[in-house]
Short mmCIF file of C-alpha atoms in Angstrom, two decimals:
data_model
loop_
_atom_site.label_atom_id
_atom_site.label_comp_id
_atom_site.label_asym_id
_atom_site.label_seq_id
_atom_site.Cartn_x
_atom_site.Cartn_y
_atom_site.Cartn_z
CA MET A 1 68.45 135.29 75.39
CA ILE A 2 70.29 132.47 77.15
CA ASN A 3 73.50 131.43 75.41
CA GLY A 4 77.19 130.75 76.01
CA MET A 5 78.53 127.55 77.55
CA HIS A 6 76.04 124.90 78.64
CA VAL A 7 77.39 122.25 81.02
CA ILE A 8 75.34 119.05 81.03
CA SER A 9 75.32 116.37 83.73
CA ASP A 10 76.29 112.99 82.30
CA GLY A 11 74.06 110.58 84.21
CA ARG A 12 77.04 108.85 85.82
CA GLN A 13 78.11 111.37 88.44
CA SER A 14 77.10 111.29 92.07
CA LEU A 15 75.28 114.28 93.52
CA ALA A 16 78.48 115.41 95.23
CA GLU A 17 80.45 115.21 91.96
CA TRP A 18 77.80 117.15 90.08
CA LEU A 19 77.68 119.89 92.69
CA SER A 20 81.47 120.10 92.69
CA ASN A 21 81.48 120.58 88.91
CA CYS A 22 78.80 123.24 89.14
CA ARG A 23 80.77 125.14 91.75
CA SER A 24 83.93 124.93 89.65
CA CYS A 25 82.22 126.20 86.50
CA GLU A 26 79.80 128.68 88.06
CA GLU A 27 81.70 131.79 87.02
CA THR A 28 82.02 130.78 83.37
CA ALA A 29 79.07 128.55 82.49
CA ALA A 30 75.82 130.14 81.31
CA VAL A 31 73.55 127.14 81.96
CA PHE A 32 73.75 123.94 84.00
CA HIS A 33 71.60 121.15 82.56
CA LEU A 34 70.35 118.58 85.04
CA ARG A 35 70.01 115.71 82.60
CA GLU A 36 69.55 112.53 84.62
CA LYS A 37 67.30 110.33 82.52
CA GLU A 38 67.50 107.29 84.75
CA ARG A 39 66.68 109.09 87.99
CA PRO A 40 63.03 109.41 89.17
CA ALA A 41 61.36 112.75 89.78
CA GLY A 42 61.85 112.51 93.53
CA VAL A 43 65.61 112.22 93.13
CA ILE A 44 65.66 115.07 90.62
CA ALA A 45 63.85 117.20 93.20
CA GLU A 46 66.47 116.27 95.81
CA TRP A 47 69.28 117.27 93.46
CA ILE A 48 67.63 120.60 92.73
CA GLU A 49 67.27 121.30 96.44
CA ALA A 50 70.91 120.35 97.03
CA TYR A 51 71.94 122.71 94.21
CA ARG A 52 69.92 125.50 95.82
CA THR A 53 71.26 124.76 99.31
CA ALA A 54 74.81 124.89 97.95
CA GLY A 55 74.18 128.52 97.06
CA LEU A 56 74.37 127.93 93.31
CA PRO A 57 72.31 130.24 91.05
CA LEU A 58 68.87 128.82 90.35
CA ALA A 59 68.65 131.12 87.34
CA LYS A 60 71.37 129.04 85.64
CA LEU A 61 69.70 125.67 86.22
CA ARG A 62 67.79 123.87 83.47
CA VAL A 63 66.01 120.57 84.09
CA ASN A 64 65.78 117.97 81.36
CA ASP A 65 62.28 116.56 80.71
CA ARG A 66 61.00 116.60 84.33
CA VAL A 67 58.84 119.69 84.03
CA ASP A 68 56.98 118.73 87.21
CA ALA A 69 60.09 118.64 89.39
CA ALA A 70 61.39 121.87 87.87
CA TRP A 71 58.19 123.82 88.40
CA LEU A 72 57.61 122.66 91.96
CA ALA A 73 61.19 123.64 92.86
CA GLY A 74 60.92 127.07 91.28
CA VAL A 75 63.25 126.31 88.37
CA LYS A 76 62.26 128.43 85.37
CA GLN A 77 64.07 126.56 82.59
CA VAL A 78 63.37 123.15 81.07
CA GLN A 79 64.88 121.12 78.25
CA LEU A 80 62.24 119.06 76.46
CA PRO A 81 63.12 115.89 74.53
CA GLN A 82 61.89 115.66 70.95
CA GLN A 83 59.17 113.18 71.89
CA GLY A 84 58.21 114.94 75.12
CA LEU A 85 55.60 117.55 75.94
CA SER A 86 55.17 120.31 73.38
CA PRO A 87 56.46 123.80 74.21
CA ALA A 88 52.93 125.14 73.76
CA THR A 89 51.56 122.76 76.38
CA VAL A 90 54.26 123.62 78.91
CA LYS A 91 54.03 127.37 78.41
CA ALA A 92 50.23 127.36 78.54
CA GLY A 93 50.27 125.73 81.95
CA LEU A 94 53.43 127.19 83.45
CA THR A 95 53.66 130.93 82.99
CA GLY A 96 57.18 132.26 82.74
CA MET A 97 58.86 128.95 81.95
CA TYR A 98 61.77 129.18 79.49
CA VAL A 99 61.48 126.20 77.16
CA SER A 100 64.22 124.68 75.02
CA VAL A 101 63.62 121.66 72.78
CA SER A 102 66.10 119.04 71.59
CA VAL A 103 66.00 118.76 67.79
CA HIS A 104 67.85 116.80 65.13
CA SER A 105 66.75 118.42 61.87
CA LEU A 106 65.56 121.67 60.35
CA THR A 107 61.99 120.33 60.22
CA GLU A 108 62.00 119.56 63.94
CA ALA A 109 63.59 122.91 64.74
CA LEU A 110 60.99 124.86 62.77
CA GLN A 111 58.20 122.90 64.43
CA ALA A 112 59.61 123.63 67.88
CA GLU A 113 59.80 127.33 67.10
CA GLN A 114 56.24 127.33 65.74
CA GLU A 115 55.03 125.65 68.92
CA GLY A 116 56.53 128.38 71.07
CA ALA A 117 60.01 127.14 72.01
CA ASP A 118 62.36 129.83 73.30
CA GLU A 119 65.43 127.92 72.13
CA VAL A 120 66.49 124.69 70.46
CA LEU A 121 69.37 122.34 71.25
CA PHE A 122 70.65 120.78 68.01
CA GLY A 123 72.87 117.74 67.67
CA HIS A 124 74.84 115.80 67.41
CA VAL A 125 77.07 118.12 65.44
CA PHE A 126 80.31 116.12 65.60
CA SER A 127 81.07 112.45 66.22
CA THR A 128 80.75 111.47 69.85
CA ASP A 129 81.09 108.27 71.87
CA SER A 130 77.59 108.77 73.29
CA LYS A 131 76.19 108.43 69.73
CA ARG A 132 78.56 105.74 68.51
CA GLY A 133 77.58 104.36 65.12
CA LEU A 134 75.37 107.33 64.24
CA ALA A 135 76.54 109.78 61.60
CA SER A 136 77.19 113.30 62.87
CA ARG A 137 75.07 116.06 61.37
CA GLY A 138 77.91 118.53 60.93
CA PRO A 139 78.25 122.30 61.22
CA GLU A 140 76.58 122.69 57.82
CA GLN A 141 73.22 121.50 59.15
CA LEU A 142 73.75 123.62 62.24
CA ALA A 143 74.29 126.67 60.05
CA GLU A 144 71.13 125.90 58.04
CA ILE A 145 69.04 125.73 61.21
CA ALA A 146 70.57 128.87 62.72
CA ALA A 147 69.87 130.77 59.50
CA ASN A 148 66.22 129.72 59.39
CA LEU A 149 65.21 130.26 63.02
CA SER A 150 64.61 133.49 64.92
CA ILE A 151 65.26 131.83 68.30
CA PRO A 152 68.69 130.79 69.67
CA VAL A 153 70.21 127.53 68.49
CA VAL A 154 72.62 125.80 70.88
CA ALA A 155 74.88 123.07 69.51
CA ILE A 156 75.66 119.75 71.19
CA GLY A 157 77.61 116.63 70.37
CA GLY A 158 81.36 116.07 70.15
CA ILE A 159 82.22 119.71 70.72
CA THR A 160 85.82 120.32 71.76
CA PRO A 161 87.93 123.46 72.23
CA GLU A 162 89.47 122.64 68.86
CA ASN A 163 86.18 122.67 66.91
CA ILE A 164 84.08 125.13 68.91
CA ALA A 165 85.05 127.88 66.45
CA ASP A 166 83.17 125.98 63.75
CA VAL A 167 80.09 125.94 65.98
CA ARG A 168 80.20 129.68 66.53
CA ASP A 169 80.89 130.37 62.84
CA ALA A 170 77.80 128.31 61.98
CA GLY A 171 75.66 130.77 63.93
CA ALA A 172 75.09 128.90 67.18
CA ALA A 173 74.23 131.02 70.20
CA GLY A 174 76.07 128.61 72.47
CA ALA A 175 77.61 125.18 72.89
CA ALA A 176 76.58 122.37 75.22
CA VAL A 177 79.20 119.97 76.53
CA LEU A 178 79.03 116.80 78.65
CA SER A 179 82.17 114.71 79.13
CA GLY A 180 84.50 117.39 77.77
CA ILE A 181 83.86 119.23 81.02
CA THR A 182 82.37 116.75 83.49
CA SER A 183 85.12 114.16 82.89
CA ALA A 184 87.97 116.65 82.70
CA PRO A 185 90.64 116.54 85.44
CA ASP A 186 89.92 120.22 86.06
CA PRO A 187 86.37 121.16 84.97
CA GLU A 188 86.95 124.85 85.72
CA GLU A 189 89.94 125.03 83.39
CA ALA A 190 88.11 122.96 80.80
CA VAL A 191 85.13 125.30 80.57
CA LYS A 192 87.48 128.29 80.46
CA SER A 193 89.31 126.67 77.56
CA TYR A 194 86.06 126.36 75.64
CA GLN A 195 85.13 129.95 76.38
CA LYS A 196 88.58 131.23 75.44
CA ARG A 197 88.43 129.52 72.04
CA TRP A 198 84.90 130.86 71.49
CA GLY A 199 86.05 134.39 72.35
CA LYS A 200 89.22 134.12 70.30
CA ASN A 201 87.15 133.19 67.29
CA ASN A 202 84.98 136.25 67.94
CA GLU A 203 88.06 138.46 67.87
CA ASN A 204 89.25 136.91 64.62
CA ALA A 205 85.86 137.57 63.02
CA ASP A 206 86.01 141.31 63.68
#
Protein backbone atom coordinates (compact mmCIF):
# COMPACT_ATOMS: atom_id res chain seq x y z
CA MET A 1 0.00 0.00 0.00
CA ILE A 2 1.32 3.44 -0.92
CA ASN A 3 0.33 6.16 1.54
CA GLY A 4 1.71 9.01 3.62
CA MET A 5 2.59 12.42 2.22
CA HIS A 6 2.13 13.01 -1.50
CA VAL A 7 3.92 16.05 -2.93
CA ILE A 8 2.44 17.27 -6.21
CA SER A 9 4.14 19.50 -8.78
CA ASP A 10 2.14 22.66 -9.37
CA GLY A 11 2.57 23.26 -13.10
CA ARG A 12 4.39 26.56 -12.52
CA GLN A 13 7.81 25.40 -11.38
CA SER A 14 10.83 25.03 -13.60
CA LEU A 15 12.50 21.64 -13.85
CA ALA A 16 15.29 22.84 -11.56
CA GLU A 17 12.79 24.05 -8.93
CA TRP A 18 10.88 20.78 -9.04
CA LEU A 19 14.02 18.70 -8.65
CA SER A 20 15.15 20.90 -5.76
CA ASN A 21 11.82 20.32 -3.99
CA CYS A 22 12.05 16.59 -4.57
CA ARG A 23 15.53 16.48 -3.11
CA SER A 24 14.43 18.49 -0.08
CA CYS A 25 11.43 16.26 0.62
CA GLU A 26 12.89 12.90 -0.39
CA GLU A 27 13.36 11.60 3.14
CA THR A 28 9.82 12.39 4.26
CA ALA A 29 7.55 12.24 1.21
CA ALA A 30 6.01 8.93 0.19
CA VAL A 31 5.12 9.89 -3.39
CA PHE A 32 6.12 12.63 -5.84
CA HIS A 33 3.40 13.39 -8.39
CA LEU A 34 4.59 14.75 -11.71
CA ARG A 35 1.43 16.65 -12.58
CA GLU A 36 2.25 18.96 -15.48
CA LYS A 37 -0.94 19.16 -17.51
CA GLU A 38 0.30 21.79 -19.94
CA ARG A 39 3.55 20.05 -20.83
CA PRO A 40 3.71 17.59 -23.78
CA ALA A 41 4.75 13.97 -23.40
CA GLY A 42 8.25 14.67 -24.65
CA VAL A 43 8.86 17.21 -21.91
CA ILE A 44 7.39 14.89 -19.30
CA ALA A 45 9.85 12.23 -20.46
CA GLU A 46 12.71 14.73 -20.10
CA TRP A 47 11.63 15.57 -16.55
CA ILE A 48 11.45 11.90 -15.62
CA GLU A 49 14.95 11.34 -16.97
CA ALA A 50 16.24 14.37 -15.07
CA TYR A 51 14.63 13.01 -11.89
CA ARG A 52 16.33 9.66 -12.46
CA THR A 53 19.69 11.26 -13.27
CA ALA A 54 19.47 13.30 -10.07
CA GLY A 55 19.52 10.02 -8.16
CA LEU A 56 15.97 10.40 -6.86
CA PRO A 57 13.99 7.19 -6.19
CA LEU A 58 11.97 6.12 -9.22
CA ALA A 59 9.81 4.02 -6.91
CA LYS A 60 8.42 7.25 -5.40
CA LEU A 61 7.52 8.87 -8.71
CA ARG A 62 3.95 8.95 -10.02
CA VAL A 63 3.08 10.44 -13.40
CA ASN A 64 -0.23 12.19 -13.93
CA ASP A 65 -2.21 11.08 -17.02
CA ARG A 66 0.76 10.45 -19.36
CA VAL A 67 0.77 6.68 -19.11
CA ASP A 68 2.89 6.44 -22.26
CA ALA A 69 5.73 8.57 -20.91
CA ALA A 70 5.62 6.77 -17.56
CA TRP A 71 5.77 3.28 -19.03
CA LEU A 72 8.53 4.02 -21.50
CA ALA A 73 10.64 5.53 -18.70
CA GLY A 74 10.10 2.59 -16.37
CA VAL A 75 7.87 4.48 -13.93
CA LYS A 76 5.45 2.04 -12.29
CA GLN A 77 2.87 4.48 -10.90
CA VAL A 78 0.31 6.63 -12.70
CA GLN A 79 -2.44 9.00 -11.61
CA LEU A 80 -5.41 8.87 -13.97
CA PRO A 81 -7.83 11.79 -14.32
CA GLN A 82 -11.52 11.02 -13.93
CA GLN A 83 -12.14 11.31 -17.67
CA GLY A 84 -8.94 9.51 -18.67
CA LEU A 85 -8.17 5.90 -19.46
CA SER A 86 -9.84 3.33 -17.23
CA PRO A 87 -7.72 1.45 -14.67
CA ALA A 88 -8.74 -1.82 -16.33
CA THR A 89 -7.40 -0.67 -19.70
CA VAL A 90 -4.08 0.47 -18.25
CA LYS A 91 -3.53 -2.63 -16.14
CA ALA A 92 -4.48 -4.97 -18.97
CA GLY A 93 -1.81 -3.49 -21.21
CA LEU A 94 0.87 -2.58 -18.67
CA THR A 95 1.58 -5.38 -16.25
CA GLY A 96 2.71 -4.25 -12.84
CA MET A 97 1.52 -0.66 -13.14
CA TYR A 98 0.14 0.84 -9.90
CA VAL A 99 -2.93 2.86 -10.85
CA SER A 100 -4.56 5.63 -8.84
CA VAL A 101 -7.65 7.50 -10.06
CA SER A 102 -8.79 11.02 -9.23
CA VAL A 103 -12.39 10.98 -7.95
CA HIS A 104 -14.87 13.51 -6.63
CA SER A 105 -17.70 11.38 -5.24
CA LEU A 106 -18.50 8.02 -3.70
CA THR A 107 -20.00 6.84 -7.01
CA GLU A 108 -16.80 7.65 -8.90
CA ALA A 109 -14.66 6.06 -6.20
CA LEU A 110 -16.64 2.82 -6.24
CA GLN A 111 -16.46 2.71 -10.03
CA ALA A 112 -12.69 3.20 -9.96
CA GLU A 113 -12.29 0.38 -7.45
CA GLN A 114 -14.53 -1.90 -9.52
CA GLU A 115 -12.44 -1.18 -12.60
CA GLY A 116 -9.27 -2.26 -10.84
CA ALA A 117 -7.79 0.93 -9.35
CA ASP A 118 -5.19 0.36 -6.66
CA GLU A 119 -5.94 3.70 -5.00
CA VAL A 120 -8.11 6.79 -5.36
CA LEU A 121 -7.25 10.46 -4.87
CA PHE A 122 -10.30 12.30 -3.51
CA GLY A 123 -10.87 16.03 -3.44
CA HIS A 124 -11.10 18.76 -2.98
CA VAL A 125 -11.63 18.23 0.73
CA PHE A 126 -11.15 21.81 1.93
CA SER A 127 -11.42 25.19 0.20
CA THR A 128 -8.45 25.95 -2.02
CA ASP A 129 -7.43 28.78 -4.35
CA SER A 130 -6.96 26.28 -7.19
CA LYS A 131 -10.71 25.49 -7.00
CA ARG A 132 -11.94 28.99 -6.27
CA GLY A 133 -15.72 29.28 -6.41
CA LEU A 134 -16.29 25.54 -6.03
CA ALA A 135 -17.67 24.21 -2.76
CA SER A 136 -15.33 21.93 -0.84
CA ARG A 137 -16.50 18.38 -0.27
CA GLY A 138 -15.41 18.19 3.35
CA PRO A 139 -13.96 15.47 5.58
CA GLU A 140 -17.43 13.94 5.92
CA GLN A 141 -17.49 12.85 2.28
CA LEU A 142 -13.91 11.69 2.62
CA ALA A 143 -14.90 9.52 5.57
CA GLU A 144 -17.83 8.06 3.63
CA ILE A 145 -15.57 7.06 0.76
CA ALA A 146 -12.86 5.64 3.01
CA ALA A 147 -15.46 3.55 4.84
CA ASN A 148 -16.88 2.09 1.63
CA LEU A 149 -13.69 1.23 -0.25
CA SER A 150 -11.19 -1.55 0.35
CA ILE A 151 -8.38 0.33 -1.44
CA PRO A 152 -6.47 3.35 -0.05
CA VAL A 153 -8.05 6.78 -0.28
CA VAL A 154 -5.68 9.75 -0.43
CA ALA A 155 -7.08 13.22 0.26
CA ILE A 156 -6.28 16.39 -1.68
CA GLY A 157 -7.38 20.00 -1.66
CA GLY A 158 -6.70 22.75 0.86
CA ILE A 159 -4.89 20.47 3.28
CA THR A 160 -2.75 22.29 5.84
CA PRO A 161 -0.83 21.18 8.94
CA GLU A 162 -3.73 22.59 10.95
CA ASN A 163 -6.43 20.42 9.33
CA ILE A 164 -4.48 17.30 8.37
CA ALA A 165 -5.67 15.62 11.58
CA ASP A 166 -9.22 15.79 10.22
CA VAL A 167 -8.05 14.02 7.06
CA ARG A 168 -6.44 11.20 9.00
CA ASP A 169 -9.43 10.89 11.34
CA ALA A 170 -11.67 10.53 8.28
CA GLY A 171 -9.78 7.38 7.31
CA ALA A 172 -7.50 8.67 4.57
CA ALA A 173 -4.36 6.64 3.92
CA GLY A 174 -2.46 9.79 3.03
CA ALA A 175 -2.62 13.45 2.09
CA ALA A 176 -1.59 15.13 -1.15
CA VAL A 177 -0.33 18.71 -1.09
CA LEU A 178 0.65 21.20 -3.81
CA SER A 179 1.37 24.81 -2.87
CA GLY A 180 1.54 24.09 0.86
CA ILE A 181 4.87 22.43 0.13
CA THR A 182 6.01 23.58 -3.31
CA SER A 183 5.48 27.28 -2.51
CA ALA A 184 6.82 27.09 1.04
CA PRO A 185 10.05 28.99 1.85
CA ASP A 186 11.47 25.70 3.12
CA PRO A 187 9.75 22.70 1.47
CA GLU A 188 11.65 20.22 3.64
CA GLU A 189 10.40 21.81 6.86
CA ALA A 190 6.92 22.15 5.39
CA VAL A 191 6.55 18.45 4.60
CA LYS A 192 7.96 17.57 8.02
CA SER A 193 5.35 19.82 9.62
CA TYR A 194 2.59 17.93 7.83
CA GLN A 195 4.04 14.59 8.85
CA LYS A 196 4.51 15.69 12.45
CA ARG A 197 0.86 16.74 12.74
CA TRP A 198 -0.25 13.48 11.12
CA GLY A 199 1.88 11.47 13.58
CA LYS A 200 0.81 13.55 16.56
CA ASN A 201 -2.80 12.83 15.73
CA ASN A 202 -1.93 9.13 15.58
CA GLU A 203 -0.50 9.30 19.08
CA ASN A 204 -3.59 11.08 20.38
CA ALA A 205 -5.81 8.37 18.91
CA ASP A 206 -4.10 5.57 20.83
